[in-house]
Coordinates of C-alpha atoms and ligand atoms in Angstrom, one line a residue:
M1 CA -10.2 95.0 284.9
S2 CA -7.1 95.8 286.5
D3 CA -7.8 97.6 289.8
P4 CA -8.4 94.9 292.4
S5 CA -10.9 97.3 294.1
D6 CA -13.0 97.4 290.9
S7 CA -16.3 96.2 292.4
S8 CA -15.8 97.2 296.0
G9 CA -17.2 99.7 298.4
P10 CA -15.2 102.7 299.6
S11 CA -13.5 100.8 302.3
A12 CA -12.3 98.2 299.8
R13 CA -10.8 100.9 297.6
S14 CA -8.5 101.9 300.5
G15 CA -7.6 98.3 301.0
S16 CA -8.7 98.5 304.6
P17 CA -10.4 95.6 306.2
G18 CA -13.7 97.4 306.6
P19 CA -17.0 95.7 306.0
L20 CA -18.3 94.9 302.6
Q21 CA -21.1 97.0 301.2
V22 CA -23.3 95.2 298.7
L23 CA -25.2 97.6 296.4
N24 CA -28.0 96.7 294.1
P25 CA -26.5 97.9 290.7
A26 CA -30.0 98.7 289.3
T27 CA -31.0 101.0 292.1
E28 CA -27.7 101.9 294.0
E29 CA -29.5 100.8 297.2
V30 CA -27.6 98.9 299.9
V31 CA -28.6 95.3 299.9
A32 CA -26.4 94.1 302.8
T33 CA -23.3 94.9 304.8
V34 CA -21.0 91.9 305.3
P35 CA -18.1 91.6 307.7
A36 CA -14.8 91.2 305.9
A37 CA -12.4 88.3 306.6
S38 CA -9.0 89.2 307.9
A39 CA -5.7 87.4 307.3
A40 CA -6.2 85.9 310.9
D41 CA -9.7 84.6 309.8
V42 CA -8.1 83.0 306.8
D43 CA -5.5 81.2 309.0
A44 CA -8.1 79.9 311.3
A45 CA -10.2 78.7 308.4
V46 CA -7.1 76.8 306.8
V47 CA -6.7 75.0 310.2
R48 CA -10.3 73.9 310.3
A49 CA -10.4 73.0 306.6
T50 CA -7.4 70.8 307.1
R51 CA -9.0 68.7 309.6
A52 CA -12.2 68.4 307.6
Q53 CA -10.3 67.4 304.5
T54 CA -8.6 64.5 306.2
A55 CA -11.9 63.1 307.3
W56 CA -13.5 63.8 303.9
A57 CA -10.9 62.1 301.9
A58 CA -11.1 59.0 304.2
L59 CA -14.9 58.6 303.4
A60 CA -15.9 56.0 300.9
P61 CA -16.1 57.4 297.4
G62 CA -19.8 56.4 297.2
D63 CA -20.5 58.3 300.4
R64 CA -18.7 61.5 299.1
A65 CA -20.7 61.3 295.9
R66 CA -24.0 60.9 297.7
L67 CA -23.3 63.9 299.8
L68 CA -22.5 66.0 296.8
R69 CA -25.6 64.7 295.0
R70 CA -27.6 65.8 298.0
F71 CA -26.0 69.2 297.9
A72 CA -27.0 69.5 294.3
T73 CA -30.6 68.6 295.2
V74 CA -30.7 71.3 297.9
V75 CA -29.4 73.9 295.5
D76 CA -32.1 72.8 293.1
D77 CA -34.8 73.4 295.8
H78 CA -33.4 76.9 296.2
V79 CA -32.8 78.0 292.6
E80 CA -35.5 80.8 292.8
E81 CA -33.9 82.2 296.0
L82 CA -30.4 82.1 294.8
A83 CA -31.4 83.6 291.4
A84 CA -33.2 86.4 293.2
L85 CA -30.1 87.1 295.4
E86 CA -28.0 87.2 292.1
V87 CA -30.4 89.8 290.6
R88 CA -30.1 92.0 293.6
E89 CA -26.4 91.8 294.2
A90 CA -25.1 91.6 290.7
G91 CA -27.9 93.1 288.5
H92 CA -28.2 89.9 286.3
V93 CA -31.3 89.5 284.4
L94 CA -33.6 87.0 286.0
G95 CA -33.5 84.3 283.3
N96 CA -29.7 84.4 283.4
A97 CA -29.6 84.2 287.2
R98 CA -31.9 81.2 287.2
W99 CA -29.5 79.6 284.7
E100 CA -26.6 80.4 286.9
A101 CA -28.2 78.7 290.0
G102 CA -29.1 75.7 287.9
N103 CA -25.5 75.6 286.6
V104 CA -24.3 75.2 290.2
R105 CA -26.6 72.3 290.7
D106 CA -25.5 70.7 287.5
L107 CA -21.8 71.2 288.4
L108 CA -22.3 69.4 291.6
D109 CA -24.2 66.6 290.0
Y110 CA -21.6 66.1 287.3
A111 CA -18.7 66.4 289.8
A112 CA -20.4 63.8 292.1
G113 CA -20.6 61.5 289.1
G114 CA -16.8 61.6 288.9
V115 CA -15.9 60.6 292.4
E116 CA -16.1 56.8 291.8
R117 CA -14.7 57.2 288.3
L118 CA -11.5 59.1 289.5
T119 CA -9.1 56.1 288.7
G120 CA -5.3 55.9 288.3
R121 CA -3.6 53.5 285.7
Q122 CA -1.8 50.3 285.7
I123 CA 1.4 50.6 283.5
P124 CA 3.4 47.5 282.4
V125 CA 6.8 47.4 283.8
P126 CA 9.3 44.4 284.2
G127 CA 9.8 42.9 287.7
G128 CA 6.7 44.2 289.3
L129 CA 3.4 46.1 289.2
D130 CA 3.2 49.8 288.6
V131 CA 0.1 51.9 289.4
T132 CA -0.7 55.5 289.7
L133 CA -2.8 57.0 292.5
L134 CA -4.7 60.2 292.1
E135 CA -4.5 61.8 295.6
P136 CA -6.4 64.9 296.7
L137 CA -4.3 68.1 297.0
G138 CA -5.6 69.1 300.5
V139 CA -7.1 72.6 301.0
V140 CA -7.9 74.5 297.8
G141 CA -8.5 78.2 297.6
V142 CA -11.0 79.5 295.0
I143 CA -11.0 83.2 294.4
A144 CA -14.0 84.3 292.3
P145 CA -14.9 87.5 290.4
W146 CA -18.2 89.5 290.5
N147 CA -19.2 88.9 286.9
F148 CA -20.6 85.3 287.4
P149 CA -20.4 85.0 291.1
M150 CA -22.3 81.6 291.4
P151 CA -21.1 79.6 288.4
I152 CA -17.5 80.5 288.7
A153 CA -17.4 79.7 292.4
A154 CA -18.8 76.4 291.5
W155 CA -16.5 75.6 288.7
G156 CA -13.7 75.3 291.2
T157 CA -15.5 74.2 294.3
A158 CA -17.5 71.2 292.8
P159 CA -14.6 69.2 291.3
A160 CA -12.2 70.1 294.1
L161 CA -14.6 68.7 296.6
A162 CA -15.4 65.7 294.5
A163 CA -11.6 64.8 294.2
G164 CA -11.4 64.7 298.1
N165 CA -10.2 68.3 298.9
A166 CA -11.6 71.0 301.3
V167 CA -12.4 74.4 299.6
L168 CA -12.0 77.9 300.9
L169 CA -13.9 80.2 298.7
K170 CA -13.3 84.0 298.5
P171 CA -16.0 85.7 296.6
A172 CA -15.6 89.2 295.1
E173 CA -16.1 92.2 297.3
S174 CA -19.4 93.2 295.7
T175 CA -21.0 89.9 295.4
P176 CA -20.6 87.7 298.5
L177 CA -24.3 86.9 299.1
T178 CA -24.8 83.9 296.9
A179 CA -21.6 82.3 298.0
L180 CA -22.5 82.7 301.7
R181 CA -25.9 81.1 300.9
L182 CA -24.4 78.2 299.1
A183 CA -22.2 77.5 302.2
E184 CA -25.3 77.3 304.3
L185 CA -27.0 75.0 301.8
A186 CA -24.0 72.7 301.8
L187 CA -24.4 72.3 305.6
D188 CA -28.2 71.6 305.2
A189 CA -27.3 68.9 302.6
G190 CA -25.1 67.2 305.3
L191 CA -21.6 68.1 304.0
P192 CA -19.2 68.1 306.9
E193 CA -18.6 71.3 308.8
H194 CA -15.7 73.4 307.6
L195 CA -15.2 71.3 304.5
F196 CA -16.6 74.3 302.3
Q197 CA -16.1 77.7 303.9
V198 CA -16.7 81.0 302.4
L199 CA -14.4 83.9 303.3
P200 CA -15.9 87.2 302.1
G201 CA -13.3 89.9 302.1
H202 CA -11.0 92.3 300.2
G203 CA -8.7 90.9 297.5
P204 CA -5.5 92.3 298.8
V205 CA -6.3 91.1 302.4
A206 CA -8.2 87.8 302.5
G207 CA -7.4 86.9 298.9
D208 CA -3.8 87.6 299.4
A209 CA -3.7 85.7 302.6
L210 CA -5.2 82.7 300.9
V211 CA -2.6 82.8 298.1
R212 CA 0.3 83.1 300.5
H213 CA -0.9 80.5 303.0
P214 CA 1.4 77.5 303.0
G215 CA -1.5 75.3 304.1
V216 CA -3.4 76.1 300.9
A217 CA -2.2 73.6 298.2
K218 CA -3.8 75.2 295.2
I219 CA -5.4 78.5 294.0
V220 CA -8.1 78.7 291.4
F221 CA -8.2 82.4 290.5
T222 CA -10.7 83.8 288.1
G223 CA -10.5 87.6 287.5
S224 CA -8.3 90.2 285.8
T225 CA -5.1 89.5 284.0
R226 CA -3.3 92.1 286.2
V227 CA -4.3 90.5 289.5
G228 CA -3.9 87.0 288.0
K229 CA -0.2 87.7 287.3
Q230 CA 0.3 88.8 290.9
V231 CA -1.4 85.6 292.1
L232 CA 0.9 83.6 289.8
A233 CA 4.0 85.2 291.0
R234 CA 3.0 84.7 294.7
C235 CA 2.2 81.0 294.0
A236 CA 5.6 80.6 292.5
D237 CA 7.2 81.3 295.8
Q238 CA 5.8 78.1 297.2
V239 CA 5.5 76.2 293.8
K240 CA 1.8 76.3 294.6
R241 CA -0.6 74.7 292.1
V242 CA -2.6 77.3 290.2
T243 CA -5.4 77.6 287.6
L244 CA -5.9 81.0 286.2
E245 CA -9.0 82.1 284.3
L246 CA -8.3 85.7 283.1
G247 CA -9.5 88.3 280.6
G248 CA -10.4 88.2 277.0
K249 CA -10.9 90.2 273.8
S250 CA -12.6 87.6 271.7
P251 CA -13.3 87.8 267.9
N252 CA -16.5 87.1 266.1
I253 CA -15.5 86.4 262.5
V254 CA -18.2 86.8 259.8
F255 CA -17.2 85.4 256.4
A256 CA -18.9 86.6 253.2
D257 CA -20.3 83.1 252.6
A258 CA -22.1 83.1 256.1
D259 CA -25.8 83.2 256.8
L260 CA -25.6 86.9 257.3
E261 CA -29.0 87.2 258.9
A262 CA -28.2 84.5 261.5
A263 CA -24.8 86.1 262.2
A264 CA -26.4 89.6 262.7
T265 CA -29.1 88.2 264.8
A266 CA -26.8 86.4 267.1
A267 CA -24.1 89.1 267.4
P268 CA -25.7 91.5 269.9
M269 CA -26.1 89.0 272.8
S270 CA -22.6 87.6 272.1
F271 CA -21.2 90.8 273.7
L272 CA -24.2 92.3 275.6
D273 CA -25.0 89.2 277.7
N274 CA -24.4 90.1 281.3
S275 CA -24.0 93.8 280.1
G276 CA -20.7 92.7 278.4
Q277 CA -19.2 91.8 281.7
D278 CA -18.2 88.4 280.4
C279 CA -14.7 87.2 279.8
C280 CA -15.9 85.4 276.6
A281 CA -17.7 88.5 275.2
R282 CA -17.2 88.6 271.3
T283 CA -16.2 92.3 271.3
R284 CA -14.2 92.3 268.1
I285 CA -16.7 91.8 265.3
L286 CA -14.6 91.1 262.1
V287 CA -16.5 91.2 258.9
Q288 CA -15.4 90.4 255.4
R289 CA -15.3 93.5 253.2
P290 CA -17.8 92.6 250.6
V291 CA -20.6 92.0 253.2
Y292 CA -19.5 94.7 255.7
D293 CA -22.2 97.3 254.8
R294 CA -24.9 94.7 254.5
F295 CA -23.9 93.1 257.9
L296 CA -24.1 96.6 259.6
D297 CA -27.6 97.2 258.0
L298 CA -28.8 93.9 259.6
L299 CA -27.0 94.5 262.8
A300 CA -28.3 98.1 263.6
P301 CA -32.0 97.0 264.2
A302 CA -30.8 94.0 266.3
I303 CA -28.9 96.4 268.6
E304 CA -31.6 99.0 268.7
N305 CA -34.1 96.3 269.8
V306 CA -32.2 95.1 272.8
T307 CA -34.2 95.9 276.0
V308 CA -32.2 97.4 278.7
G309 CA -33.7 97.9 282.1
D310 CA -34.9 96.4 285.4
P311 CA -33.1 92.9 285.5
A312 CA -36.0 91.4 287.5
A313 CA -38.6 92.3 284.9
P314 CA -39.5 89.5 282.4
G315 CA -38.3 90.4 278.8
T316 CA -35.3 92.4 279.8
D317 CA -32.3 91.5 277.8
M318 CA -29.6 93.5 279.5
G319 CA -29.3 95.0 283.0
P320 CA -26.9 97.5 284.6
L321 CA -23.2 97.4 285.0
I322 CA -22.0 96.2 288.4
S323 CA -20.8 99.6 289.8
R324 CA -20.1 103.3 289.3
L325 CA -16.4 102.5 288.9
Q326 CA -17.1 100.0 286.1
L327 CA -19.5 102.6 284.5
D328 CA -16.8 105.2 284.5
R329 CA -14.3 102.8 283.1
V330 CA -16.6 101.9 280.2
R331 CA -17.3 105.6 279.5
S332 CA -13.6 106.3 279.2
Y333 CA -13.4 104.0 276.1
V334 CA -16.1 105.8 274.1
T335 CA -16.5 109.4 273.1
A336 CA -19.8 110.8 271.6
D337 CA -18.1 111.6 268.3
M338 CA -17.2 108.0 267.6
P339 CA -19.3 106.6 264.7
G340 CA -21.4 103.5 265.3
I341 CA -24.7 102.0 266.4
R342 CA -26.1 102.9 269.9
G343 CA -29.0 101.3 271.7
K344 CA -31.1 102.7 274.5
A345 CA -30.6 102.5 278.3
P346 CA -32.5 104.0 281.3
D347 CA -31.5 107.2 283.0
G348 CA -31.7 107.8 286.7
P349 CA -30.2 105.7 289.5
G350 CA -28.3 102.6 288.6
Y351 CA -25.2 102.0 286.5
W352 CA -26.6 102.1 283.0
Y353 CA -24.8 102.0 279.7
P354 CA -26.4 101.5 276.2
P355 CA -25.4 98.7 273.8
T356 CA -22.7 100.3 271.7
V357 CA -21.1 99.1 268.3
L358 CA -18.2 101.2 267.1
T359 CA -17.3 101.4 263.4
G360 CA -14.2 103.1 261.8
V361 CA -12.1 102.3 264.7
D362 CA -8.4 101.7 264.1
P363 CA -7.5 98.0 265.0
G364 CA -4.7 99.3 267.3
A365 CA -7.0 101.7 269.3
R366 CA -7.5 101.2 272.9
V367 CA -11.1 100.2 272.7
A368 CA -10.2 97.6 270.0
V369 CA -7.3 96.1 272.1
E370 CA -8.2 96.3 275.8
E371 CA -10.9 94.3 277.6
V372 CA -13.7 97.0 278.1
F373 CA -15.9 94.6 280.2
G374 CA -19.0 96.6 279.2
P375 CA -21.6 96.5 276.4
V376 CA -19.2 97.9 273.8
A377 CA -17.9 96.1 270.6
V378 CA -15.9 97.3 267.5
V379 CA -16.5 96.2 263.9
L380 CA -13.4 95.8 261.8
P381 CA -13.4 94.8 258.1
F382 CA -11.1 92.1 256.7
E383 CA -10.0 91.0 253.2
D384 CA -9.5 87.3 253.2
E385 CA -9.1 84.2 255.4
A386 CA -5.5 85.0 256.2
D387 CA -6.3 88.5 257.1
A388 CA -9.2 87.3 259.4
I389 CA -6.7 84.9 261.2
R390 CA -4.2 87.7 261.5
L391 CA -6.7 90.1 263.0
A392 CA -8.3 87.4 265.3
N393 CA -4.9 86.6 266.8
A394 CA -3.8 90.2 267.1
T395 CA -4.4 90.2 270.8
E396 CA -2.6 89.2 274.0
Y397 CA -5.6 87.2 275.0
G398 CA -7.0 83.9 273.7
L399 CA -10.1 82.9 275.5
S400 CA -13.0 82.5 273.1
G401 CA -14.1 83.2 269.5
S402 CA -16.8 82.5 266.9
L403 CA -16.8 82.2 263.2
W404 CA -19.6 82.3 260.8
T405 CA -19.3 80.4 257.5
R406 CA -21.0 77.8 255.3
D407 CA -17.7 76.3 254.2
V408 CA -16.8 73.3 256.4
G409 CA -13.2 73.3 255.4
R410 CA -12.8 77.0 256.2
A411 CA -14.5 76.4 259.5
L412 CA -12.0 73.7 260.4
R413 CA -8.9 75.7 259.1
V414 CA -9.9 78.8 261.0
S415 CA -10.7 76.9 264.2
Q416 CA -7.2 75.4 264.0
A417 CA -5.6 78.7 263.3
V418 CA -7.1 80.9 265.9
R419 CA -5.2 80.9 269.2
A420 CA -8.0 80.6 271.7
G421 CA -9.3 77.9 274.2
N422 CA -13.0 77.9 273.2
L423 CA -14.3 78.4 269.6
S424 CA -17.7 78.0 268.1
V425 CA -18.8 77.8 264.5
N426 CA -22.1 79.4 263.5
S427 CA -22.8 79.9 267.2
H428 CA -21.6 81.8 270.2
S429 CA -21.8 79.1 272.8
S430 CA -18.7 78.8 274.9
V431 CA -19.5 77.2 278.2
R432 CA -20.9 73.8 279.0
Y433 CA -20.1 72.2 282.5
W434 CA -19.1 68.9 280.7
T435 CA -16.7 70.4 278.1
P436 CA -13.3 71.9 278.9
F437 CA -13.0 75.7 279.3
G438 CA -9.9 77.9 279.6
G439 CA -7.5 80.4 277.8
Y440 CA -4.5 80.6 275.7
R441 CA -1.8 83.1 276.4
Q442 CA -2.8 85.9 278.9
S443 CA -6.3 84.5 279.2
G444 CA -5.2 81.9 281.7
I445 CA -3.4 78.7 282.6
G446 CA -5.1 75.3 282.9
R447 CA -8.6 74.1 282.1
E448 CA -11.8 73.9 284.2
L449 CA -15.0 72.0 283.6
G450 CA -15.3 68.9 281.3
P451 CA -14.3 65.3 281.9
D452 CA -10.9 66.1 283.4
A453 CA -12.0 68.7 285.9
L454 CA -11.4 66.5 288.9
V455 CA -7.9 65.5 287.9
A456 CA -6.8 69.1 288.2
F457 CA -7.5 68.8 291.9
T458 CA -5.2 65.8 292.4
E459 CA -1.4 64.9 292.5
T460 CA -0.4 61.8 290.5
K461 CA 1.7 59.4 292.6
N462 CA 3.4 56.5 290.9
V463 CA 3.9 53.4 293.0
F464 CA 6.0 50.4 291.9
I465 CA 5.6 47.1 293.7
S466 CA 8.2 44.5 293.2
T467 CA 7.2 40.9 292.4
E468 CA 10.8 39.6 292.9
G469 CA 11.3 37.4 295.9
P470 CA 13.4 38.5 298.8
A471 CA 17.2 38.6 297.9
Q472 CA 18.9 35.3 298.9
Ligands
NAD501 P1 -10.3 91.1 289.8 O1 -8.9 90.6 289.3 O2 -10.3 92.6 290.2 O3 -10.8 90.4 291.1 C1 -11.0 89.0 291.1 C2 -10.9 88.4 292.5 O4 -9.6 88.6 292.9 C3 -11.9 89.1 293.5 O5 -12.3 88.1 294.4 C4 -10.8 90.0 294.2 O6 -11.3 90.4 295.5 C5 -9.5 89.1 294.2 N1 -8.4 89.9 294.4 C6 -8.0 91.1 294.1 N2 -6.7 91.4 294.5 C7 -6.2 90.2 294.9 C8 -4.9 89.9 295.5 N3 -4.0 90.7 295.5 N4 -4.7 88.6 295.9 C9 -5.7 87.7 295.8 N5 -7.0 88.1 295.3 C10 -7.2 89.2 294.9 O7 -11.3 90.9 288.7 P2 -12.9 91.3 288.7 O8 -12.9 92.6 288.2 O9 -13.6 90.8 289.8 O10 -13.4 90.3 287.5 C11 -13.3 90.7 286.1 C12 -12.3 90.0 285.3 O11 -12.4 88.6 285.5 C13 -12.3 90.3 284.0 O12 -11.0 90.6 283.5 C14 -12.8 89.0 283.3 O13 -12.4 88.8 282.0 C15 -12.2 88.0 284.2 N6 -13.0 86.8 284.1 C16 -12.4 85.7 283.5 C17 -13.1 84.5 283.4 C18 -12.6 83.2 282.7 O14 -13.0 82.2 282.9 N7 -11.5 83.4 282.0 C19 -14.4 84.5 283.9 C20 -15.0 85.5 284.5 C21 -14.3 86.7 284.6

């Protein structure tokens, strides 16, 4: 996911500030054309947001919390509409899209619960009283990718608002529609004007302007590791606060003592959900050698039975890829002569690619090392626990991972040894809005979600108040 124009229309590919063309990935039909924000638009938005933030931070915490709860309620009233929009602009299957809209509601509710609980500390010191104040940063820029447009926008936006900041959200080029609708719903809910603004635009134009703007105190960037490194370097110029959520190449480790049927049943959707366009996708399936063949026998029907097709139809497991560019990229990793298991996908218009599991791949091969961001996994055998840990950690990433075993001691040992931010045992769950999420190594910096989400949008100020009388 390196090219910043990944998901964009032709004008975005040239980096020009032309309008954004939103295509339905299942049909290739134009869904909408959206004007793209320029650098001057970003400047003007920062001025408006700065004013709105001052007033927002001065509101009583209970009032800010109430407005965010109302925003959550309005989102809840529009779950079906938002989900339908997500199906059309991103090709997500309807069940997922509904979950995503509900996730925005839940994030807002959860963050609202933190407003009155965002407390500093009182630290014992001689000669006075020492307290810490958690102050809002000011204006926060949230830059979102196309793969989960709604939830990821809300991961940054909800806690930033709750901590007293204003938010400027730049959605990805190909998926601006849900973000724009959320900004309208925020106003309907009574949030102050200009507090939460959406700036649809090209990454190298609007995104870059947000990153470079001295009036933006923090950037929350979710996207490719390549662009994330550029963002980090530009933020360094101003020592700007930054949270990065980047790529992944996560392992799914199956030990010989595991419940193999359960592991094989769960494996397909651990890398096929959202057509594999998931930073947490478990795309390296590591299987202990004595059960390798048996596991593949169980996995084959599970892969072949995955239903790929119209994302709006009930019962569809997997929809299309986001774009022609993404389809071409996924195809570049796989050749017809590679052995493995292949599912079915529709022909005709739309960006379709079948579920694919490759066997006999060298662990150093491109497809085993790079983030494909499509419905492609490799299966690699391992000998023992040490070998599994070595293979799991043989990556520059460190976002997620799963391990399957009936041995509790092993589950703990391997969880401690794998260098990744989000692990699950006998499960593939990674993301809950109330538990922390983020990556080791080149998967990112900082954590989102969970009980500390609001703190990441504050500065800590230490104040010492002397209790000594005036000098005589
Ligand atoms: P991308 O890096 O191409 O784009 C992400 C966002 O950055 C878009 O809004 C884009 O317009 C913007 N952008 C591009 N160039 C920019 C620049 N120079 N300055 C500022 N902003 C710029 O990524 P993508 O292809 O949209 O998303 C897929 C990637 O996101 C994958 O690598 C995936 O693993 C990663 N991702 C990570 C997480 C996580 O939480 N760790 C979650 C979802 C996706």
